[in-house]
Amino acid sequence: MTDFDDETAGSDAAGSIASAALAVLREQGPLSLEEWATHLEEYGAATELADVLEYLSEPMLGYLPNGKYVALDTVLEGLVFTHRLSELEIASDILDASPDLEPILAFGDGEDGAIRVALAEEAAVERGAAPFRSRRVVVLPAGTLGECADGDLIGLAVEDGRLAFRMVEIEDEPDLAPALGELFEEDGVEALDSVCWQLLLEDPSLFTVPVAPLGEIFEAAGYEHERELLARRGFDFDAYDLQIRTALVASTYDLTHDEAVAAVAFVDLADRGYTDAVIADFDIVDWARRHVSAAPDFFVSLADPGAAVAVFDLGFRNQDPVTDAILEALASELAERGPRSVRAAAHWLAGKAVDRLGRVLEAEAHYEKALLAESGWGPALFELAQFASDRGDATRALSLLGRIDGGSEENLYAVLQDFVPADHPELGRNDKCWCGSGRKYKVCHLGKADESVKADGRWLYKKACLFAFASEFVDVVTGLDDLENANLSENELIAATIFDGSALDVALFEGGIFADFLARRRELLPEAEVVTAAQWLGVRRSVYEVIDTSDTGVVLLDRVSEETVTVVHPVEGKPGDLISARLLTAPTGALAVGVVVMSSESQAARVLEVLASEELDAEELVRESRGGADHSTDDR
């Protein structure tokens, strides 16, 4: 069986389980996870199925306050939910979803120009509308609300599994206070849609005719909503949100409660600073000094490397000059005025900020100061190891990695093994060097990497690959990785794509990461590599035919220019194969990177068509390089 057959079989099996699971839920539900799995024992052990079902992604799947699951189409078909219009909604034909329409958003697939559900920001941009309150909105066909007025009542009904628009009048005034009182504990909070589904199961007559909008019904019963949540009036949603976020951070990053509290507080402070900076120009350094000076010990728990990494991931993962300036100011003040124990973390955070602001030598100084504060502080050691690698000093880079617990497991460690200076024990220090220079070994190559290895472009390319794994680029890289390796686990994905395939290469060049690498690492790279990297910037991928392979190199024919080129290093593929690749020139010859063997002439033609586009689509290029949607078989 081929890899594709395996993939298809696995996908079919998962699809069969999902279909059977939903059928059981429609017939037997609501069901707990254990009850649900028991009904599906023909597909495997109940305990294993329970794990699968817990993460089942299905729009018609609803989760109830009592912990049970329900098929939404069996509960909501034929029901109508009302909403009172605003002028903004009438002008844009977009409806705020929360709270009135939350229970039926699963039915807004929007096929064939029908009513659809969308993220508020995207819908507002699409229709040229002002921002909406809800995170999600219901987008109606243009002109639907043309005859409506501010305050009019409209309805959305679920008909044949889709949303239908209606003009309505209230026909019933349900009192939900008693039923809600049984669902909520004194200080409880629940998902608004989940509460509605539970109410419908207990009283199937609800919403069979138009009633007041949910928001008005909840308010009359003494409840209020926020961020798609529902609770009794007076509930502190902000405190609840902080509690949930803190617990999630502690779990995700394996932090203590105090460490998670400090991390969330630091990120929230930076967010407030960002908002202030956007609204009005102000002195960021003075702002940071005032806030850190007011409570210099408040962030002491950030001394833990995991807590500092959490801060950076949560608040500063996406590159933004204002955000980075705020991080630099806060971290620098914390390094100067905070307790000694937090200085290493503060200097590391400041270093990350100034690096992204284009001041790599200042970043290096911050990392060195972090080690002066705490010699074994792992994140700073790792950054300095990467800088040493960028400079071409594999020995120092490996030495720094050796001081990190688990440093030998880092991708950088594996890369450096190919570029460690090779000693020649057969030669004495005063013997002539092995390279033929005529100089003594001790002044020529002793303790130094073979210059031909440095010059062949492989290390430069891998430096750029490692740079691409920085957090600010993770969405670009993983998004393209997922297209190329859709069914791999995270560990398999890393192993498969770290330096192979088209995804990372396309992220580097078409995704713009290589240009950022050169701009931010120019001061560290050897002069010859800066020249080579600048030459690489404009090189596009192409499709090549493998003409010949031998010990002296691989001869490739460019299907666009019809020119042949010899690549010194091994290339995947045999004579007659078609490959998609990027050919980069280096002082010692051509280097083929991001190589993917094409399955057919038709696939090669599709890749060439994408490559010929003026505005090249990176996602389409990766998708076609891996075989497109149809996984064509060989038709050459």
XYZ file of C-alpha atoms in Angstrom:
636
model
C 0.000 0.000 0.000
C 1.380 3.487 -0.899
C 1.716 6.368 1.546
C -1.290 7.964 -0.114
C -3.304 4.766 0.278
C -2.389 4.689 3.978
C -3.381 8.302 4.326
C -6.673 7.746 2.524
C -7.473 4.627 4.560
C -6.796 6.441 7.816
C -8.924 9.361 6.706
C -11.782 7.043 5.662
C -11.687 5.242 9.020
C -11.812 8.513 10.924
C -14.682 9.663 8.711
C -16.613 6.439 9.345
C -16.244 6.804 13.115
C -17.344 10.437 12.972
C -20.411 9.595 10.873
C -21.366 6.686 13.127
C -20.799 8.775 16.253
C -23.113 11.528 15.049
C -25.762 9.007 13.984
C -25.700 7.459 17.467
C -25.937 10.876 19.085
C -28.927 11.805 16.944
C -30.713 8.598 17.906
C -29.644 8.122 21.537
C -28.498 11.553 22.756
C -27.823 13.446 24.874
C -24.978 11.161 25.985
C -21.989 11.403 28.269
C -18.586 10.698 26.734
C -18.516 7.214 28.267
C -22.073 6.384 27.128
C -21.325 7.641 23.653
C -18.150 5.550 23.349
C -19.955 2.418 24.552
C -22.428 2.699 21.658
C -19.483 2.639 19.222
C -17.564 -0.371 20.551
C -17.579 -2.020 17.128
C -14.922 0.548 16.163
C -12.581 -0.179 19.092
C -12.119 -0.060 22.841
C -14.455 2.359 24.634
C -11.603 4.096 26.465
C -9.746 4.782 23.204
C -12.920 5.907 21.452
C -13.660 8.298 24.301
C -10.360 10.067 23.608
C -11.267 10.322 19.917
C -14.786 11.593 20.596
C -13.586 14.234 23.053
C -11.713 15.960 20.236
C -14.203 15.274 17.451
C -14.609 18.364 15.264
C -18.170 18.536 13.975
C -20.352 21.681 13.585
C -23.479 19.842 14.707
C -21.894 18.737 17.983
C -23.048 20.564 21.114
C -21.681 20.345 24.669
C -24.169 20.775 27.528
C -23.700 22.244 31.024
C -24.221 18.791 32.554
C -21.231 17.423 30.601
C -23.233 15.542 27.986
C -23.084 15.846 24.192
C -26.002 16.453 21.828
C -26.566 16.605 18.060
C -27.682 20.193 17.482
C -29.791 19.518 14.405
C -32.071 17.230 16.468
C -32.655 20.054 18.966
C -32.794 23.214 16.846
C -34.489 22.226 13.577
C -37.660 24.305 13.057
C -36.943 26.799 15.852
C -36.732 30.572 15.459
C -34.597 33.074 17.393
C -35.245 36.795 17.242
C -33.021 39.871 17.199
C -33.685 43.638 17.435
C -31.935 45.619 14.700
C -29.557 48.552 15.006
C -28.762 51.170 12.364
C -25.286 49.664 11.844
C -26.787 46.233 11.174
C -29.330 47.636 8.704
C -26.669 49.570 6.799
C -24.333 46.557 6.483
C -26.769 43.583 6.436
C -24.671 42.071 9.220
C -26.108 40.961 12.585
C -24.314 40.909 15.931
C -24.533 37.260 16.981
C -24.207 37.601 20.738
C -26.334 36.907 22.661
C -29.497 36.502 20.606
C -28.258 34.223 17.818
C -25.460 32.277 19.550
C -27.403 28.947 19.785
C -27.839 28.593 15.994
C -24.486 29.756 14.581
C -23.537 26.176 13.642
C -26.060 26.366 10.792
C -24.482 29.360 9.041
C -22.365 27.545 6.458
C -23.160 30.203 3.857
C -23.220 27.928 0.803
C -24.705 29.211 -2.475
C -25.013 32.811 -1.306
C -27.066 31.879 1.755
C -26.862 33.364 5.229
C -23.435 32.728 6.708
C -21.525 33.149 9.948
C -18.190 34.991 9.920
C -15.650 36.620 12.210
C -16.740 40.181 12.956
C -13.487 41.842 11.845
C -13.461 40.064 8.481
C -17.132 40.776 7.796
C -16.760 44.462 8.726
C -13.850 44.856 6.305
C -15.741 42.991 3.575
C -18.804 45.240 3.854
C -16.964 48.452 4.807
C -18.783 48.602 8.134
C -17.856 49.921 11.586
C -16.694 47.364 14.211
C -19.262 45.046 15.783
C -19.591 44.077 19.444
C -19.661 40.323 18.882
C -16.692 38.128 18.019
C -18.838 36.398 15.379
C -21.572 37.871 13.206
C -24.313 36.663 10.859
C -23.833 37.959 7.316
C -27.071 38.345 5.345
C -27.290 38.695 1.550
C -26.846 42.360 0.600
C -30.131 44.266 0.651
C -31.937 41.906 3.038
C -32.581 44.650 5.619
C -33.241 47.450 3.124
C -36.859 47.987 4.235
C -36.149 47.677 7.970
C -35.890 50.407 10.619
C -33.880 50.792 13.811
C -35.453 48.635 16.548
C -37.357 46.316 14.201
C -37.568 42.675 15.248
C -36.323 40.027 12.826
C -35.976 36.265 13.178
C -33.586 33.582 12.036
C -35.093 30.109 11.771
C -33.391 26.762 11.271
C -34.982 25.194 8.203
C -33.602 22.001 6.633
C -30.325 22.496 8.433
C -29.784 26.079 7.271
C -30.614 29.580 8.478
C -33.640 31.367 7.024
C -34.515 35.060 7.468
C -37.963 36.142 8.703
C -39.763 39.334 9.701
C -41.530 38.402 12.960
C -43.751 39.591 15.800
C -43.523 38.315 19.379
C -46.048 35.557 20.058
C -44.961 34.377 23.519
C -43.266 35.754 26.672
C -41.457 32.806 28.330
C -40.228 33.210 31.899
C -36.877 31.404 32.036
C -35.891 32.469 35.554
C -36.963 29.197 37.275
C -35.255 26.966 34.695
C -32.091 29.094 34.715
C -32.005 29.010 38.512
C -31.776 25.220 38.404
C -28.903 25.308 35.908
C -26.686 27.849 37.679
C -24.838 27.642 40.944
C -24.755 30.840 43.017
C -21.525 32.136 41.445
C -21.647 29.948 38.355
C -20.991 30.886 34.753
C -21.843 28.893 31.632
C -21.493 29.131 27.866
C -24.558 31.000 26.618
C -25.284 28.660 23.696
C -24.851 25.584 25.909
C -27.421 26.936 28.381
C -29.942 27.504 25.588
C -29.522 23.979 24.248
C -30.119 22.574 27.742
C -33.263 24.684 28.150
C -34.587 23.364 24.840
C -34.028 19.758 25.885
C -35.991 20.378 29.063
C -38.773 22.273 27.266
C -38.967 21.453 23.512
C -41.775 24.007 23.056
C -39.384 26.935 23.575
C -38.705 29.079 20.475
C -41.158 27.130 18.313
C -42.817 30.534 17.842
C -41.136 33.989 17.887
C -40.410 35.286 21.369
C -38.373 38.236 22.672
C -34.647 38.216 21.858
C -32.519 36.104 24.194
C -30.688 39.137 25.550
C -33.976 40.683 26.700
C -35.223 37.384 28.163
C -31.983 36.881 30.132
C -32.047 40.441 31.428
C -35.646 40.048 32.617
C -34.652 36.832 34.433
C -31.741 38.574 36.246
C -28.842 37.359 34.090
C -26.209 39.116 32.018
C -23.829 38.033 29.285
C -20.289 38.854 28.212
C -17.884 37.206 25.740
C -20.447 34.489 24.894
C -20.806 33.626 28.587
C -23.894 33.879 30.811
C -24.123 34.415 34.592
C -26.331 35.984 37.257
C -26.395 39.779 37.314
C -23.371 41.177 39.163
C -21.003 38.385 38.182
C -17.371 39.574 37.854
C -16.573 38.511 34.272
C -13.160 40.223 34.334
C -12.043 38.298 37.414
C -13.348 35.063 35.895
C -11.506 35.738 32.643
C -8.295 36.406 34.550
C -8.727 33.214 36.565
C -9.273 31.114 33.436
C -6.357 32.666 31.561
C -4.028 32.202 34.517
C -4.979 28.550 34.908
C -4.522 27.958 31.171
C -1.076 29.602 31.169
C -0.013 27.567 34.209
C -1.129 24.346 32.505
C 0.296 25.139 29.057
C 3.737 26.216 30.289
C 3.935 24.011 33.403
C 4.169 27.026 35.739
C 3.264 27.518 39.368
C 0.251 29.701 40.140
C 2.480 32.640 41.120
C 4.530 32.340 37.933
C 1.387 32.246 35.794
C -0.059 35.257 37.659
C 3.135 37.252 37.022
C 3.240 36.267 33.344
C -0.396 37.236 32.713
C 0.023 40.501 34.655
C 3.111 41.466 32.615
C 1.314 40.768 29.334
C -1.787 42.698 30.452
C 0.382 45.668 31.449
C 2.031 45.625 28.022
C -1.408 45.432 26.356
C -2.550 48.525 28.261
C 0.623 50.300 27.217
C -0.003 49.348 23.596
C -3.552 50.730 23.722
C -2.321 53.989 25.275
C 0.444 54.285 22.686
C -1.978 53.803 19.793
C -4.519 56.292 21.159
C -2.022 58.998 22.113
C 1.691 59.512 21.599
C 3.543 59.265 24.923
C 6.964 58.565 26.409
C 7.097 54.761 26.574
C 10.276 54.734 28.674
C 8.774 57.083 31.275
C 5.552 55.025 31.310
C 7.512 51.814 31.892
C 9.622 53.403 34.648
C 6.508 54.568 36.533
C 4.805 51.178 36.382
C 7.860 49.109 37.306
C 8.934 51.513 40.061
C 5.463 51.357 41.607
C 5.848 47.623 42.371
C 9.398 46.439 41.552
C 8.894 43.041 43.248
C 5.564 42.248 41.572
C 7.160 40.344 38.673
C 9.705 38.404 40.717
C 8.188 35.081 39.613
C 9.257 35.779 36.029
C 12.736 34.642 37.089
C 11.766 31.129 35.982
C 12.737 30.596 32.296
C 9.375 28.989 31.561
C 7.543 32.048 32.882
C 9.662 34.421 30.784
C 9.087 32.304 27.665
C 5.353 32.329 28.414
C 5.415 36.134 28.580
C 7.085 36.372 25.196
C 4.809 33.795 23.548
C 1.603 35.284 24.946
C 2.274 38.971 24.495
C 4.986 39.409 21.908
C 4.789 36.462 19.532
C 3.683 38.665 16.622
C 6.249 41.188 15.490
C 5.100 44.795 15.921
C 7.357 47.853 16.459
C 5.144 49.426 19.136
C 4.773 46.149 21.047
C 8.520 45.511 20.844
C 9.284 49.048 22.050
C 6.990 48.502 25.041
C 8.650 45.150 25.802
C 12.102 46.736 25.603
C 11.113 49.546 27.964
C 9.389 47.309 30.528
C 12.108 44.646 30.487
C 14.953 47.170 30.692
C 13.325 48.869 33.676
C 12.733 45.505 35.325
C 16.403 44.588 34.796
C 17.487 47.854 36.416
C 14.920 48.283 39.199
C 13.534 44.795 39.815
C 14.918 42.204 42.234
C 18.250 40.615 41.343
C 16.632 37.211 40.779
C 14.626 38.481 37.798
C 17.483 40.253 35.983
C 18.369 37.310 33.730
C 14.773 37.011 32.521
C 14.449 40.787 32.108
C 17.613 41.057 30.013
C 16.488 38.109 27.865
C 13.115 39.762 27.202
C 14.807 43.076 26.410
C 17.190 41.262 24.075
C 14.300 39.631 22.202
C 12.690 43.053 21.754
C 15.745 44.918 20.444
C 16.638 42.018 18.158
C 13.277 42.351 16.427
C 13.744 46.115 16.314
C 16.879 45.533 14.235
C 19.578 46.048 16.897
C 21.167 42.625 17.072
C 24.383 43.705 18.810
C 22.350 45.300 21.622
C 20.394 42.055 21.850
C 23.655 40.150 22.214
C 24.739 42.505 24.999
C 21.473 41.893 26.847
C 21.937 38.112 26.584
C 25.482 38.419 27.922
C 24.152 40.466 30.864
C 21.548 37.764 31.480
C 24.382 35.252 31.916
C 26.240 37.637 34.239
C 23.112 37.631 36.408
C 22.663 33.842 36.156
C 25.315 31.876 34.273
C 23.098 28.907 33.438
C 19.999 30.780 32.239
C 18.924 28.558 29.335
C 17.066 30.891 26.945
C 19.969 33.382 26.906
C 22.492 30.573 26.317
C 20.436 29.365 23.369
C 20.183 32.824 21.767
C 23.943 33.312 22.099
C 24.523 29.856 20.607
C 22.462 30.851 17.567
C 24.438 34.102 17.269
C 27.724 32.159 17.456
C 26.456 29.859 14.699
C 25.469 32.850 12.577
C 29.025 34.164 12.972
C 30.354 30.781 11.815
C 31.729 29.706 15.203
C 30.405 26.167 15.605
C 32.737 25.398 18.511
C 31.431 28.252 20.671
C 27.836 27.521 19.673
C 28.154 23.885 20.763
C 29.873 24.928 23.989
C 26.946 27.220 24.851
C 24.403 24.516 23.995
C 26.347 22.129 26.226
C 25.541 24.346 29.211
C 21.783 23.915 28.639
C 19.932 20.956 30.103
C 18.801 19.076 26.983
C 20.848 21.308 24.685
C 21.994 18.332 22.604
C 18.369 17.748 21.603
C 18.020 21.172 19.960
C 17.792 21.394 16.157
C 20.776 23.757 16.224
C 22.952 21.075 17.848
C 22.205 18.608 15.034
C 22.918 21.227 12.376
C 26.274 22.179 13.867
C 27.619 18.632 13.697
C 28.309 19.117 9.984
C 30.329 22.265 10.586
C 32.522 21.444 13.589
C 36.226 22.068 12.917
C 37.831 18.800 11.820
C 41.130 18.031 13.506
C 43.823 15.955 11.808
C 45.564 14.035 14.631
C 48.115 12.666 12.201
C 49.555 16.177 11.826
C 51.760 17.947 14.342
C 51.162 21.603 15.136
C 54.237 22.611 13.145
C 53.578 20.302 10.176
C 52.469 21.697 6.829
C 48.693 22.064 6.724
C 46.678 19.343 4.996
C 44.944 21.886 2.739
C 48.061 22.622 0.642
C 48.403 26.265 1.656
C 52.051 25.791 2.595
C 51.467 27.256 6.056
C 51.864 25.423 9.346
C 48.821 23.484 10.504
C 48.597 25.455 13.777
C 48.155 28.796 11.972
C 46.060 27.527 9.085
C 43.321 24.982 9.910
C 43.917 23.811 13.489
C 40.628 24.342 15.325
C 38.978 25.864 12.250
C 36.232 24.566 9.981
C 37.098 23.662 6.416
C 36.536 26.931 4.514
C 35.090 25.000 1.571
C 32.309 23.791 3.886
C 31.584 27.361 4.923
C 31.575 28.516 1.305
C 29.252 25.929 -0.216
C 26.094 27.667 1.038
C 24.686 24.831 3.140
C 25.442 26.438 6.497
C 24.080 29.808 5.383
C 20.837 28.187 4.238
C 20.460 26.260 7.488
C 21.130 29.417 9.510
C 18.160 30.963 7.713
C 16.045 27.845 8.374
C 16.799 28.056 12.095
C 15.975 31.777 12.069
C 12.585 30.892 10.539
C 11.684 28.861 13.643
C 11.488 32.103 15.696
C 8.069 32.638 17.235
C 7.110 35.623 15.078
C 7.277 33.459 11.961
C 5.662 30.326 13.379
C 2.253 30.935 11.770
C 3.772 31.306 8.295
C 6.000 28.236 8.633
C 3.493 25.900 10.289
C 0.698 27.021 7.961
C 2.709 25.938 4.932
C 3.983 22.834 6.759
C 0.399 21.774 7.390
C -0.362 22.032 3.669
C 2.598 19.834 2.838
C 2.158 17.322 5.670
C -1.510 17.532 6.584
C -1.743 14.204 8.420
C 1.506 14.226 10.409
C 1.758 14.625 14.160
C 3.688 17.636 15.482
C 6.856 15.614 16.104
C 6.625 13.945 12.682
C 6.052 17.359 11.118
C 9.232 18.786 12.623
C 11.258 15.751 11.570
C 9.890 15.827 8.030
C 10.158 19.527 7.287
C 13.034 21.016 9.258
C 15.217 21.329 6.150
C 13.385 19.287 3.527
C 10.438 19.731 1.193
C 8.997 22.910 -0.243
C 7.176 24.341 2.784
C 10.063 25.826 4.742
C 11.842 26.986 1.591
C 8.707 28.771 0.339
C 8.209 30.322 3.784
C 11.783 31.614 3.649
C 11.680 33.208 0.222
C 8.091 33.737 -0.937
C 7.070 34.267 2.697
C 9.709 36.978 3.142
C 11.516 35.402 6.095
C 14.887 35.192 4.320
C 14.834 38.946 3.684
C 14.210 39.503 7.411
C 17.022 37.087 8.226
C 19.513 39.021 6.118
C 18.362 42.381 7.472
C 18.543 41.320 11.112
C 21.629 39.083 10.984
C 23.799 41.050 8.540
C 26.052 42.313 11.368
C 26.735 38.760 12.558
C 27.205 36.899 9.285
C 30.644 36.551 7.701
C 31.111 39.115 4.937
C 31.173 36.473 2.192
C 27.831 35.048 3.376
C 26.240 38.521 3.327
C 27.202 38.813 -0.342
C 25.886 35.330 -1.110
C 22.635 35.907 0.801
C 21.967 39.148 -1.071
C 22.316 37.237 -4.344
C 19.815 34.622 -3.180
C 17.008 37.084 -2.478
C 15.722 37.249 -6.041
C 16.057 33.552 -6.901
C 12.771 31.816 -7.727
C 11.961 28.134 -7.621
C 11.637 26.228 -10.879
C 10.984 22.738 -12.203
C 14.013 20.670 -13.257
C 14.524 17.346 -14.979
C 17.244 15.143 -13.523
C 19.539 14.390 -16.479
C 22.416 12.548 -14.856
C 23.778 11.636 -11.427
C 27.381 10.790 -10.627
C 30.058 11.182 -7.991
C 30.943 14.589 -9.425
C 27.447 16.009 -9.198
C 23.866 15.990 -10.468
C 23.024 17.509 -13.849
C 19.648 19.272 -13.971
C 17.725 20.737 -16.919
C 15.654 23.844 -16.112
C 12.234 23.365 -17.738
C 11.837 27.170 -18.039
C 15.214 28.383 -19.348
C 16.160 25.005 -20.900
C 19.654 25.489 -19.485
C 21.552 22.745 -17.676
C 23.293 23.187 -14.351
C 25.419 20.839 -12.251
C 24.707 20.593 -8.529
C 27.621 19.309 -6.451
C 25.648 17.963 -3.498
C 23.274 14.966 -3.760
C 19.736 15.697 -4.961
C 16.697 13.510 -4.385
C 15.572 11.885 -7.615
C 16.961 9.681 -10.368
C 17.579 10.381 -14.066
C 14.274 11.166 -15.761
C 12.585 12.458 -12.594
C 11.073 15.934 -12.417
C 11.741 17.973 -9.302
C 10.564 21.307 -7.947
C 13.468 23.111 -6.274
C 15.306 26.377 -5.800
C 18.875 26.515 -7.122
C 21.074 28.855 -5.117
C 24.566 29.765 -6.251
C 27.459 29.714 -3.773
C 31.226 30.229 -4.207
C 31.780 26.489 -4.589
C 28.872 25.807 -6.958
C 25.084 25.429 -7.128
C 22.972 24.198 -4.203
C 19.479 22.699 -4.663
C 17.121 23.359 -1.740
C 13.478 22.643 -0.957
C 13.532 19.674 -3.335
C 10.255 17.857 -4.064
C 10.000 15.027 -6.628
C 7.054 15.612 -8.971
C 4.660 12.722 -9.553
C 3.730 13.611 -13.131
C 4.161 15.944 -16.078
C 0.761 17.474 -15.326
C 1.801 18.274 -11.764
C 5.011 19.871 -13.048
C 2.938 21.971 -15.457
C 0.707 23.183 -12.627
C 3.721 24.130 -10.514
C 5.243 26.029 -13.454
C 1.944 27.861 -13.952
C 1.955 28.986 -10.319
C 5.616 29.997 -10.556
C 4.875 32.128 -13.626
C 2.360 34.267 -11.723
C 3.365 37.886 -11.146
C 2.107 37.738 -7.556
C 3.127 34.258 -6.510
C 0.763 32.563 -4.030
C 2.929 30.736 -1.455
C 0.123 28.441 -0.284
C -0.823 27.461 -3.827
C 2.837 26.763 -4.634
C 3.220 24.386 -1.680
C -0.117 22.744 -2.392
C 0.771 22.037 -6.019
C 4.332 21.001 -5.129
C 2.963 18.267 -2.883
C 0.566 17.063 -5.573
C -2.437 19.354 -5.401
C -5.842 18.201 -4.273
C -6.037 15.168 -6.530
C -2.661 13.520 -5.729
C -2.156 12.710 -9.401
C -0.435 9.468 -10.249
C 2.363 9.267 -12.784
C 1.083 10.081 -16.276
C 4.372 10.689 -18.000
